[in-house]
Short mmCIF file of C-alpha atoms in Angstrom, two decimals:
data_model
loop_
_atom_site.label_atom_id
_atom_site.label_comp_id
_atom_site.label_asym_id
_atom_site.label_seq_id
_atom_site.Cartn_x
_atom_site.Cartn_y
_atom_site.Cartn_z
CA MET X 1 110.39 100.43 94.99
CA LYS X 2 113.57 98.89 96.51
CA LYS X 3 112.51 100.18 99.93
CA THR X 4 109.02 98.77 99.39
CA ALA X 5 110.42 95.36 98.51
CA LEU X 6 112.42 95.34 101.75
CA PHE X 7 109.19 95.95 103.69
CA ALA X 8 107.11 93.52 101.68
CA ALA X 9 109.42 90.51 101.62
CA PRO X 10 109.32 89.71 105.36
CA LEU X 11 105.58 90.39 105.44
CA LEU X 12 105.04 87.84 102.69
CA LEU X 13 107.02 85.28 104.67
CA ALA X 14 105.18 86.11 107.88
CA LEU X 15 101.86 85.66 106.17
CA GLY X 16 103.01 82.42 104.60
CA LEU X 17 102.10 83.69 101.16
CA PRO X 18 104.32 82.76 98.21
CA ALA X 19 104.43 84.70 94.97
CA MET X 20 101.97 83.32 92.42
CA ALA X 21 101.72 82.99 88.67
CA ASP X 22 100.37 85.82 86.53
CA GLU X 23 96.60 86.16 86.99
CA GLY X 24 95.83 89.27 84.92
CA GLU X 25 95.90 92.86 86.16
CA VAL X 26 94.06 95.52 88.13
CA ASN X 27 94.26 99.32 87.78
CA ILE X 28 94.21 101.29 91.02
CA ILE X 29 94.18 104.96 91.95
CA CYS X 30 95.68 105.24 95.43
CA ALA X 31 95.04 108.40 97.45
CA ALA X 32 96.91 107.24 100.55
CA GLN X 33 100.57 108.02 101.29
CA ALA X 34 103.08 106.84 98.66
CA ASP X 35 104.87 104.26 100.82
CA TRP X 36 101.56 102.74 101.90
CA CYS X 37 100.35 102.53 98.32
CA SER X 38 103.61 100.92 97.21
CA LEU X 39 103.49 98.31 99.96
CA MET X 40 99.97 97.30 98.98
CA GLN X 41 100.86 97.25 95.30
CA THR X 42 103.91 95.03 95.79
CA THR X 43 102.40 92.64 98.34
CA PHE X 44 99.07 92.09 96.60
CA SER X 45 100.81 91.53 93.28
CA LYS X 46 103.21 88.95 94.75
CA THR X 47 100.58 87.10 96.79
CA SER X 48 97.86 87.03 94.13
CA GLY X 49 99.82 86.90 90.88
CA ILE X 50 97.77 89.87 89.69
CA LYS X 51 99.71 92.74 88.11
CA VAL X 52 98.88 95.99 89.89
CA ASN X 53 99.02 99.20 87.87
CA MET X 54 98.87 101.98 90.46
CA THR X 55 98.83 105.75 90.19
CA LEU X 56 98.95 108.21 93.10
CA LYS X 57 96.42 111.05 93.26
CA ALA X 58 95.06 113.46 95.85
CA SER X 59 91.39 112.74 96.63
CA GLY X 60 90.00 115.64 94.58
CA GLU X 61 92.24 114.81 91.63
CA ALA X 62 91.19 111.15 91.81
CA LEU X 63 87.54 112.17 91.63
CA ALA X 64 88.24 114.46 88.68
CA GLN X 65 89.97 111.67 86.75
CA ILE X 66 87.25 109.10 87.46
CA THR X 67 84.59 111.63 86.44
CA ALA X 68 86.43 112.44 83.21
CA GLU X 69 86.74 108.74 82.38
CA ARG X 70 83.16 107.76 83.20
CA ALA X 71 82.31 106.88 79.57
CA ASN X 72 85.43 104.71 79.25
CA PRO X 73 86.82 103.84 82.71
CA LYS X 74 90.53 103.09 82.90
CA THR X 75 90.49 102.57 86.67
CA ASP X 76 89.17 99.52 88.54
CA ILE X 77 89.65 100.50 92.20
CA TRP X 78 89.95 103.78 94.06
CA PHE X 79 91.71 103.19 97.37
CA GLY X 80 92.17 105.65 100.21
CA GLY X 81 91.85 109.37 100.63
CA THR X 82 88.99 111.17 102.32
CA GLY X 83 85.56 109.59 102.06
CA ASP X 84 83.57 112.68 101.03
CA PRO X 85 84.61 112.55 97.34
CA GLN X 86 84.01 108.79 97.29
CA MET X 87 80.49 109.42 98.61
CA LEU X 88 80.11 111.98 95.82
CA ALA X 89 81.27 109.41 93.26
CA ALA X 90 78.66 107.02 94.61
CA GLU X 91 75.96 109.69 94.30
CA GLN X 92 76.98 110.34 90.68
CA ASN X 93 76.82 106.61 89.89
CA LEU X 94 80.55 106.45 89.12
CA THR X 95 81.12 103.51 91.43
CA LEU X 96 79.69 100.01 91.68
CA GLU X 97 77.42 98.64 94.38
CA TYR X 98 79.27 95.83 96.12
CA LYS X 99 78.30 94.46 99.53
CA SER X 100 81.38 92.76 100.91
CA PRO X 101 80.95 89.64 103.06
CA SER X 102 83.63 91.20 105.29
CA LEU X 103 81.36 94.09 106.40
CA PRO X 104 80.46 92.52 109.80
CA GLN X 105 84.19 92.50 110.68
CA LEU X 106 84.41 96.30 110.31
CA HIS X 107 83.88 99.13 112.80
CA ALA X 108 80.43 100.73 112.83
CA TRP X 109 81.70 103.93 111.13
CA ALA X 110 83.04 101.91 108.21
CA GLN X 111 79.79 99.97 107.86
CA LYS X 112 77.81 103.23 108.03
CA GLN X 113 79.93 104.68 105.21
CA ALA X 114 79.01 101.64 103.09
CA GLU X 115 75.32 101.77 104.00
CA GLN X 116 74.96 105.52 103.35
CA SER X 117 76.58 105.16 99.92
CA GLY X 118 74.27 102.32 98.87
CA TYR X 119 77.29 100.00 99.29
CA LYS X 120 79.24 101.84 96.60
CA THR X 121 82.11 102.65 98.96
CA VAL X 122 83.39 101.36 102.27
CA GLY X 123 85.50 102.78 105.10
CA VAL X 124 89.05 101.44 105.30
CA TYR X 125 90.50 103.77 107.94
CA SER X 126 89.69 106.87 109.97
CA GLY X 127 91.80 109.77 111.19
CA PRO X 128 91.03 113.03 113.05
CA LEU X 129 91.79 116.51 111.72
CA GLY X 130 94.10 118.69 113.79
CA PHE X 131 97.08 121.02 113.79
CA GLY X 132 100.66 120.03 113.07
CA TYR X 133 103.43 122.28 114.32
CA ASN X 134 107.20 122.49 114.15
CA THR X 135 108.41 122.52 117.76
CA GLU X 136 111.76 124.11 116.89
CA LEU X 137 110.24 126.93 114.85
CA LEU X 138 107.60 127.75 117.47
CA ALA X 139 110.31 127.97 120.11
CA LYS X 140 112.60 130.04 117.88
CA ARG X 141 109.83 132.46 116.95
CA LYS X 142 108.30 132.44 120.44
CA LEU X 143 104.91 131.34 119.13
CA PRO X 144 102.39 129.51 121.33
CA VAL X 145 101.05 126.07 120.44
CA PRO X 146 97.57 126.57 118.92
CA LYS X 147 94.96 124.74 120.99
CA VAL X 148 91.61 125.85 119.54
CA TRP X 149 90.52 126.97 116.07
CA ALA X 150 90.46 130.65 117.08
CA ASP X 151 94.15 130.54 118.00
CA LEU X 152 95.10 130.29 114.31
CA LEU X 153 93.68 133.79 113.73
CA LYS X 154 96.16 135.49 116.06
CA PRO X 155 98.30 138.07 114.22
CA GLU X 156 101.55 136.45 115.35
CA TYR X 157 100.79 133.52 113.02
CA LYS X 158 100.76 135.71 109.90
CA GLY X 159 102.52 133.82 107.11
CA GLU X 160 103.17 130.88 109.43
CA ILE X 161 100.24 128.62 108.49
CA LEU X 162 99.84 126.18 105.61
CA VAL X 163 96.52 124.73 104.48
CA ALA X 164 95.86 122.57 101.41
CA ASP X 165 93.71 123.71 98.48
CA PRO X 166 90.20 122.20 98.81
CA ARG X 167 89.77 122.17 95.03
CA ALA X 168 92.30 119.32 94.92
CA SER X 169 92.66 118.12 98.50
CA GLY X 170 90.21 116.01 100.48
CA THR X 171 91.98 117.07 103.67
CA ALA X 172 91.16 120.72 103.03
CA TYR X 173 87.56 119.95 102.06
CA THR X 174 87.19 118.01 105.32
CA MET X 175 88.40 121.14 107.12
CA ILE X 176 85.77 123.33 105.43
CA ALA X 177 82.98 120.81 106.03
CA THR X 178 84.08 120.44 109.66
CA LEU X 179 84.02 124.19 110.27
CA VAL X 180 80.63 124.61 108.58
CA GLN X 181 79.14 121.91 110.79
CA PHE X 182 80.91 123.24 113.88
CA MET X 183 80.30 126.98 113.45
CA GLY X 184 77.51 127.32 110.91
CA GLU X 185 78.21 128.30 107.29
CA ASP X 186 78.34 132.10 107.65
CA LYS X 187 80.68 132.06 110.65
CA ALA X 188 82.80 129.32 109.07
CA PHE X 189 83.53 131.44 106.01
CA GLU X 190 84.16 134.50 108.17
CA TYR X 191 86.69 132.36 110.02
CA LEU X 192 88.31 131.06 106.81
CA SER X 193 88.53 134.60 105.43
CA ALA X 194 90.31 135.75 108.59
CA LEU X 195 92.55 132.66 108.50
CA HIS X 196 93.47 133.49 104.89
CA LYS X 197 95.48 136.47 106.14
CA ASN X 198 97.75 134.11 108.08
CA VAL X 199 98.09 131.40 105.42
CA SER X 200 101.33 131.39 103.47
CA THR X 201 100.29 129.13 100.57
CA TYR X 202 97.69 126.48 99.66
CA PRO X 203 99.48 123.31 98.41
CA ARG X 204 97.39 120.99 96.25
CA SER X 205 98.11 117.85 98.27
CA GLY X 206 96.67 117.29 101.74
CA VAL X 207 100.04 116.09 103.05
CA GLY X 208 101.90 119.00 101.47
CA PRO X 209 101.41 121.42 104.41
CA ILE X 210 102.79 119.13 107.13
CA LYS X 211 105.70 118.05 104.93
CA SER X 212 106.65 121.71 104.53
CA VAL X 213 106.17 122.39 108.25
CA ALA X 214 108.31 119.36 109.10
CA ARG X 215 111.11 120.77 106.94
CA GLY X 216 110.97 124.21 108.51
CA GLU X 217 109.20 126.09 105.71
CA ALA X 218 106.31 127.18 107.96
CA SER X 219 105.33 126.75 111.61
CA VAL X 220 101.79 125.30 111.60
CA SER X 221 99.61 123.20 109.30
CA ILE X 222 96.01 122.07 109.35
CA SER X 223 96.44 118.35 108.76
CA PHE X 224 95.19 114.93 109.66
CA VAL X 225 96.89 113.84 112.87
CA HIS X 226 98.26 110.67 111.29
CA ASP X 227 100.12 112.70 108.66
CA VAL X 228 101.85 114.65 111.42
CA THR X 229 102.71 111.48 113.33
CA GLY X 230 104.14 109.99 110.15
CA GLU X 231 106.54 112.93 109.75
CA LYS X 232 107.52 112.70 113.41
CA ALA X 233 108.28 108.99 112.99
CA GLN X 234 110.78 109.96 110.29
CA GLY X 235 112.65 112.13 112.77
CA PHE X 236 111.23 115.58 112.02
CA PRO X 237 110.57 117.97 114.96
CA VAL X 238 106.79 118.04 114.71
CA GLU X 239 103.87 117.40 117.05
CA ALA X 240 100.12 117.15 116.54
CA ILE X 241 97.23 118.48 118.56
CA THR X 242 93.47 118.28 117.98
CA PRO X 243 91.40 121.43 118.65
CA ALA X 244 90.01 121.29 122.16
CA ASP X 245 86.75 122.87 120.98
CA GLY X 246 86.02 120.09 118.48
CA THR X 247 87.11 118.67 115.15
CA GLY X 248 86.11 116.33 112.35
CA ALA X 249 87.61 113.08 111.11
CA GLU X 250 88.02 111.52 107.72
CA VAL X 251 86.73 108.09 106.83
CA GLY X 252 89.27 106.98 104.25
CA SER X 253 87.37 104.83 101.79
CA MET X 254 87.60 102.38 98.91
CA SER X 255 85.37 101.98 95.85
CA ILE X 256 85.09 99.78 92.78
CA ILE X 257 84.66 101.87 89.63
CA LYS X 258 81.51 101.26 87.62
CA GLY X 259 82.49 99.70 84.30
CA ALA X 260 85.78 98.35 85.71
CA ARG X 261 87.56 96.36 83.02
CA ASN X 262 89.09 93.96 85.54
CA LEU X 263 86.11 93.50 87.85
CA ALA X 264 87.00 90.06 89.21
CA ASN X 265 90.49 91.22 90.16
CA ALA X 266 89.10 94.46 91.57
CA LYS X 267 86.89 92.45 93.94
CA LYS X 268 89.88 90.32 94.96
CA PHE X 269 91.87 93.42 95.86
CA TYR X 270 88.85 94.95 97.62
CA GLU X 271 88.41 91.89 99.84
CA TRP X 272 92.12 91.64 100.54
CA ALA X 273 92.30 95.33 101.50
CA LEU X 274 89.68 94.75 104.21
CA THR X 275 91.69 92.00 105.92
CA PRO X 276 93.70 92.67 109.12
CA GLY X 277 96.89 91.63 107.30
CA ALA X 278 96.46 94.22 104.57
CA GLN X 279 95.29 96.91 106.97
CA GLN X 280 98.55 96.73 108.92
CA PHE X 281 100.43 98.22 105.97
CA GLY X 282 99.37 101.72 107.00
CA ALA X 283 101.36 101.50 110.23
CA THR X 284 104.22 99.74 108.42
CA ALA X 285 104.45 102.82 106.19
CA LYS X 286 104.31 105.06 109.30
CA GLN X 287 100.69 106.07 108.65
CA TYR X 288 98.75 105.81 111.86
CA GLN X 289 95.05 105.94 111.02
CA LEU X 290 92.56 103.69 112.83
CA PRO X 291 92.01 100.62 110.57
CA SER X 292 88.41 99.68 109.79
CA ASN X 293 88.76 95.95 110.51
CA LYS X 294 88.15 95.55 114.24
CA THR X 295 90.67 92.70 114.56
CA THR X 296 93.61 94.59 113.03
CA PRO X 297 96.40 94.90 115.64
CA LEU X 298 96.78 98.59 116.56
CA ASP X 299 100.09 100.38 116.51
CA PRO X 300 100.60 102.46 119.70
CA HIS X 301 100.94 105.57 117.50
CA VAL X 302 97.28 105.33 116.40
CA PRO X 303 95.40 108.17 118.19
CA ASP X 304 92.92 107.30 120.91
CA PHE X 305 89.59 108.54 119.54
CA LYS X 306 88.10 108.47 123.03
CA LYS X 307 90.36 111.38 124.00
CA ILE X 308 89.41 113.59 121.02
CA LYS X 309 86.38 115.90 120.91
CA LEU X 310 84.79 114.92 117.60
CA ILE X 311 81.83 116.59 115.96
CA ASP X 312 79.01 114.44 114.58
CA TYR X 313 80.29 114.72 111.01
CA ASP X 314 77.56 114.13 108.41
CA TYR X 315 79.46 112.21 105.72
CA ALA X 316 76.39 111.58 103.59
CA LYS X 317 75.39 115.26 103.40
CA TYR X 318 78.88 116.67 102.84
CA GLY X 319 79.62 114.02 100.28
CA GLN X 320 76.83 115.33 98.04
CA ALA X 321 77.92 116.92 94.77
CA ALA X 322 75.84 120.08 95.11
CA ILE X 323 77.00 120.82 98.66
CA ARG X 324 80.64 120.09 97.90
CA ARG X 325 80.55 122.25 94.76
CA GLN X 326 78.93 125.17 96.59
CA LEU X 327 81.31 125.06 99.55
CA ILE X 328 84.36 125.02 97.29
CA LEU X 329 82.97 127.86 95.15
CA ASN X 330 82.29 129.86 98.31
CA TRP X 331 85.84 129.22 99.51
CA GLU X 332 87.26 130.33 96.17
CA ARG X 333 85.15 133.49 96.10
CA LYS X 334 85.11 134.49 99.76
CA VAL X 335 88.55 133.29 100.80
CA PHE X 336 91.07 132.42 98.08
CA ASN X 337 90.35 135.39 95.81
CA GLN X 338 90.42 137.93 98.62
CA PRO X 339 93.49 140.07 99.28
CA LYS X 340 95.55 139.33 102.39
#
């Protein structure tokens, strides 16, 4: 938290926002990177006077907690992480309809996320899925840079690839949903089964694979590009590439939990999180997603979406509970439980 305070203090001064008196509290699950979450926690608390109780969870774990607490919610806001589980929460009536007056200021993809969920979630950032690789390890092991999805199946990558566990990670679920839409379901699971032979382990967190790759524990990860760029910004020898044959993108989202105990404060945080000032904290924390507010100044590290071949990802369909459940069960049965 000392590092967070160093970041937050000059931002408070720049925004002309003094610390305020105590105005109650708000309970937040944050599924973004830890430094980003901490910056938002500290700054919102100091500028609003509202005490922020924040816990960090992977997207799948956040959904599991909110589902378990549905009869007696202990969370007010769910911020960040992939949008598919937040769409699922909306479908299951776990989140509250709230149509923000800030919606017209947001990119079309963020507004579409809100509209398709019945205004029970909203897009706060977007980031493409790609490959992260350790440049030093690839050179040392004389491995080529993977450029298309099929490259990851080459035998020379055996034991060199890390992918998150889709039962806990929104990143990994986005990968499965992307491949199903890109290849068709049968071929996607044939691909994942073949990929399984080259995967070393399946960490529970979506950022786990690139953190391990950055530290030399494996050569390649399937990760969101911004997670790779964040590791590179910290000095690690990693680069990112998006598959030339097509890829998906997350719409990181935010939702108010139905039955929130601190609803008024939840709405205050929600509105603040959609402002350009708040949306700059991602880049401050070396997280380089595309912010949803169109007027947010862009860091040069944010990827140019015009240069990436993106599939037409159906967030509404692949955010449905039945589809998500079936895809994860199929992955467990056809991929994870198979011998290598």
